[in-house]
C-alpha positions as a LaTeX table, in Angstrom:
\begin{tabular}{lrrr}
\hline
Residue & $x$ (\AA) & $y$ (\AA) & $z$ (\AA) \\
\hline
Asn1 & 9.36 & $-34.59$ & $-37.24$ \\
Met2 & 9.89 & $-30.90$ & $-37.99$ \\
Phe3 & 6.19 & $-30.07$ & $-38.31$ \\
Ala4 & 5.41 & $-31.44$ & $-34.84$ \\
Leu5 & 8.33 & $-29.48$ & $-33.41$ \\
Phe6 & 7.02 & $-26.31$ & $-35.10$ \\
Val7 & 3.52 & $-26.85$ & $-33.65$ \\
Val8 & 4.90 & $-27.37$ & $-30.13$ \\
Ser9 & 7.07 & $-24.27$ & $-30.46$ \\
Leu10 & 4.15 & $-22.20$ & $-31.74$ \\
Ala11 & 1.89 & $-23.39$ & $-28.93$ \\
Tyr12 & 4.55 & $-22.49$ & $-26.36$ \\
Asn13 & 5.01 & $-18.98$ & $-27.75$ \\
Leu14 & 1.26 & $-18.32$ & $-27.98$ \\
Lys15 & 0.48 & $-19.37$ & $-24.42$ \\
Ala16 & $-0.93$ & $-16.71$ & $-22.13$ \\
Arg17 & 1.76 & $-14.53$ & $-20.60$ \\
Pro18 & 1.36 & $-11.71$ & $-18.12$ \\
Pro19 & 1.52 & $-8.21$ & $-19.57$ \\
Leu20 & 5.11 & $-6.99$ & $-19.75$ \\
Val21 & 4.57 & $-4.16$ & $-17.22$ \\
Glu22 & 1.82 & $-4.14$ & $-14.60$ \\
Val23 & 1.14 & $-1.22$ & $-12.28$ \\
Phe24 & $-1.09$ & $-1.71$ & $-9.26$ \\
Ser25 & $-2.28$ & 1.73 & $-8.20$ \\
Met26 & $-5.14$ & 3.84 & $-6.91$ \\
Pro27 & $-6.51$ & 7.32 & $-7.64$ \\
Asn28 & $-5.07$ & 10.40 & $-5.91$ \\
Cys29 & $-1.75$ & 8.67 & $-5.31$ \\
Lys30 & 1.20 & 10.96 & $-6.02$ \\
His31 & 3.73 & 8.12 & $-6.28$ \\
Cys32 & 1.42 & 6.19 & $-8.63$ \\
Asp33 & 1.16 & 9.25 & $-10.88$ \\
Val34 & 4.95 & 9.74 & $-10.90$ \\
Ala35 & 5.52 & 6.08 & $-11.82$ \\
Lys36 & 2.90 & 6.11 & $-14.59$ \\
Val37 & 4.18 & 9.40 & $-16.05$ \\
Tyr38 & 7.74 & 8.03 & $-16.05$ \\
Leu39 & 6.61 & 4.90 & $-17.90$ \\
Glu40 & 4.50 & 6.88 & $-20.38$ \\
Asp41 & 7.27 & 9.43 & $-21.03$ \\
Ser42 & 9.71 & 6.54 & $-21.57$ \\
Gly43 & 7.37 & 4.94 & $-24.12$ \\
Ile44 & 6.84 & 1.89 & $-21.91$ \\
Lys45 & 3.36 & 0.43 & $-22.25$ \\
Phe46 & 1.76 & $-0.90$ & $-19.10$ \\
Val47 & $-1.46$ & $-2.34$ & $-17.76$ \\
Glu48 & $-2.89$ & $-0.56$ & $-14.74$ \\
Phe49 & $-4.95$ & $-2.17$ & $-12.00$ \\
Asp50 & $-6.90$ & 0.12 & $-9.63$ \\
Val51 & $-6.77$ & $-1.72$ & $-6.30$ \\
Ser52 & $-9.30$ & 0.71 & $-4.77$ \\
Lys53 & $-12.01$ & $-0.59$ & $-7.12$ \\
Asp54 & $-10.79$ & $-4.10$ & $-7.96$ \\
Arg55 & $-10.61$ & $-6.37$ & $-4.91$ \\
Ala56 & $-9.26$ & $-9.28$ & $-6.97$ \\
Ala57 & $-6.39$ & $-7.07$ & $-8.18$ \\
Lys58 & $-5.61$ & $-6.04$ & $-4.60$ \\
Ile59 & $-5.51$ & $-9.68$ & $-3.49$ \\
Asp60 & $-3.36$ & $-10.57$ & $-6.52$ \\
Met61 & $-0.94$ & $-7.76$ & $-5.63$ \\
Leu62 & $-0.70$ & $-8.91$ & $-2.02$ \\
Leu63 & $-0.18$ & $-12.56$ & $-2.96$ \\
Arg64 & 2.46 & $-11.78$ & $-5.57$ \\
Thr65 & 4.44 & $-9.61$ & $-3.14$ \\
Gly66 & 4.21 & $-12.21$ & $-0.39$ \\
Gly67 & 1.87 & $-9.93$ & 1.55 \\
Thr68 & 4.68 & $-7.50$ & 2.30 \\
Ala69 & 3.70 & $-4.70$ & $-0.10$ \\
Arg70 & 0.62 & $-2.93$ & 1.18 \\
Thr71 & 1.29 & 0.43 & $-0.46$ \\
Val72 & 0.89 & 1.54 & $-4.05$ \\
Pro73 & 2.15 & 1.64 & $-6.64$ \\
Gln74 & 3.46 & $-1.88$ & $-6.94$ \\
Ile75 & 5.15 & $-2.55$ & $-10.25$ \\
Phe76 & 5.83 & $-5.88$ & $-11.96$ \\
Ile77 & 7.87 & $-6.52$ & $-15.09$ \\
Gly78 & 7.47 & $-9.87$ & $-16.79$ \\
Gly79 & 5.72 & $-11.11$ & $-13.66$ \\
Glu80 & 8.67 & $-10.16$ & $-11.42$ \\
His81 & 8.09 & $-7.71$ & $-8.59$ \\
Val82 & 10.12 & $-4.52$ & $-9.01$ \\
Gly83 & 8.69 & $-2.67$ & $-6.02$ \\
Gly84 & 7.20 & 0.78 & $-5.79$ \\
Cys85 & 7.91 & 4.05 & $-7.55$ \\
Ser86 & 11.20 & 4.70 & $-5.73$ \\
Glu87 & 12.54 & 1.23 & $-6.52$ \\
Met88 & 11.53 & 1.54 & $-10.18$ \\
Leu89 & 13.21 & 4.96 & $-10.53$ \\
Arg90 & 16.34 & 3.68 & $-8.77$ \\
Glu91 & 16.46 & 0.74 & $-11.21$ \\
Ala92 & 15.95 & 3.12 & $-14.13$ \\
Lys93 & 18.83 & 5.33 & $-13.01$ \\
Gly94 & 21.14 & 2.34 & $-12.55$ \\
Gly95 & 20.21 & 0.66 & $-15.84$ \\
Lys96 & 18.56 & $-2.37$ & $-14.25$ \\
Leu97 & 15.08 & $-1.38$ & $-15.46$ \\
Ala98 & 16.23 & $-1.39$ & $-19.10$ \\
Thr99 & 17.85 & $-4.79$ & $-18.54$ \\
Arg100 & 14.62 & $-6.18$ & $-17.06$ \\
Leu101 & 12.57 & $-4.84$ & $-19.95$ \\
Trp102 & 14.99 & $-6.21$ & $-22.54$ \\
His103 & 15.22 & $-9.63$ & $-20.88$ \\
Asn104 & 11.47 & $-10.05$ & $-20.45$ \\
Arg105 & 10.61 & $-8.85$ & $-23.93$ \\
Trp106 & 12.94 & $-11.19$ & $-25.78$ \\
Val107 & 13.61 & $-14.30$ & $-23.69$ \\
Gly108 & 11.51 & $-17.22$ & $-24.85$ \\
Cys109 & 10.45 & $-15.62$ & $-28.14$ \\
\hline
\end{tabular}
């Protein structure tokens, strides 16, 4: 019935999703500041996790990068690992960052 289908669809779309853009960083990090300023200047909202103060965030960052990314910043879009500041800026220059943002904002809505 259509009502049941609507309820299932609504429940799916309201389920918890990761923030669109996550930045794992720490204070006094030049590359972290460059990445955050780029995002802010581009009007891209993000959630920041300070891995110097939040051990759980640091562990989450390590697990989600397969333990390979031990430097900051580490940036995720729609739960996908982008990389650090250099990788994000390279993707921005090549248009891939915009594609990621578009895809993750609208797919499944």
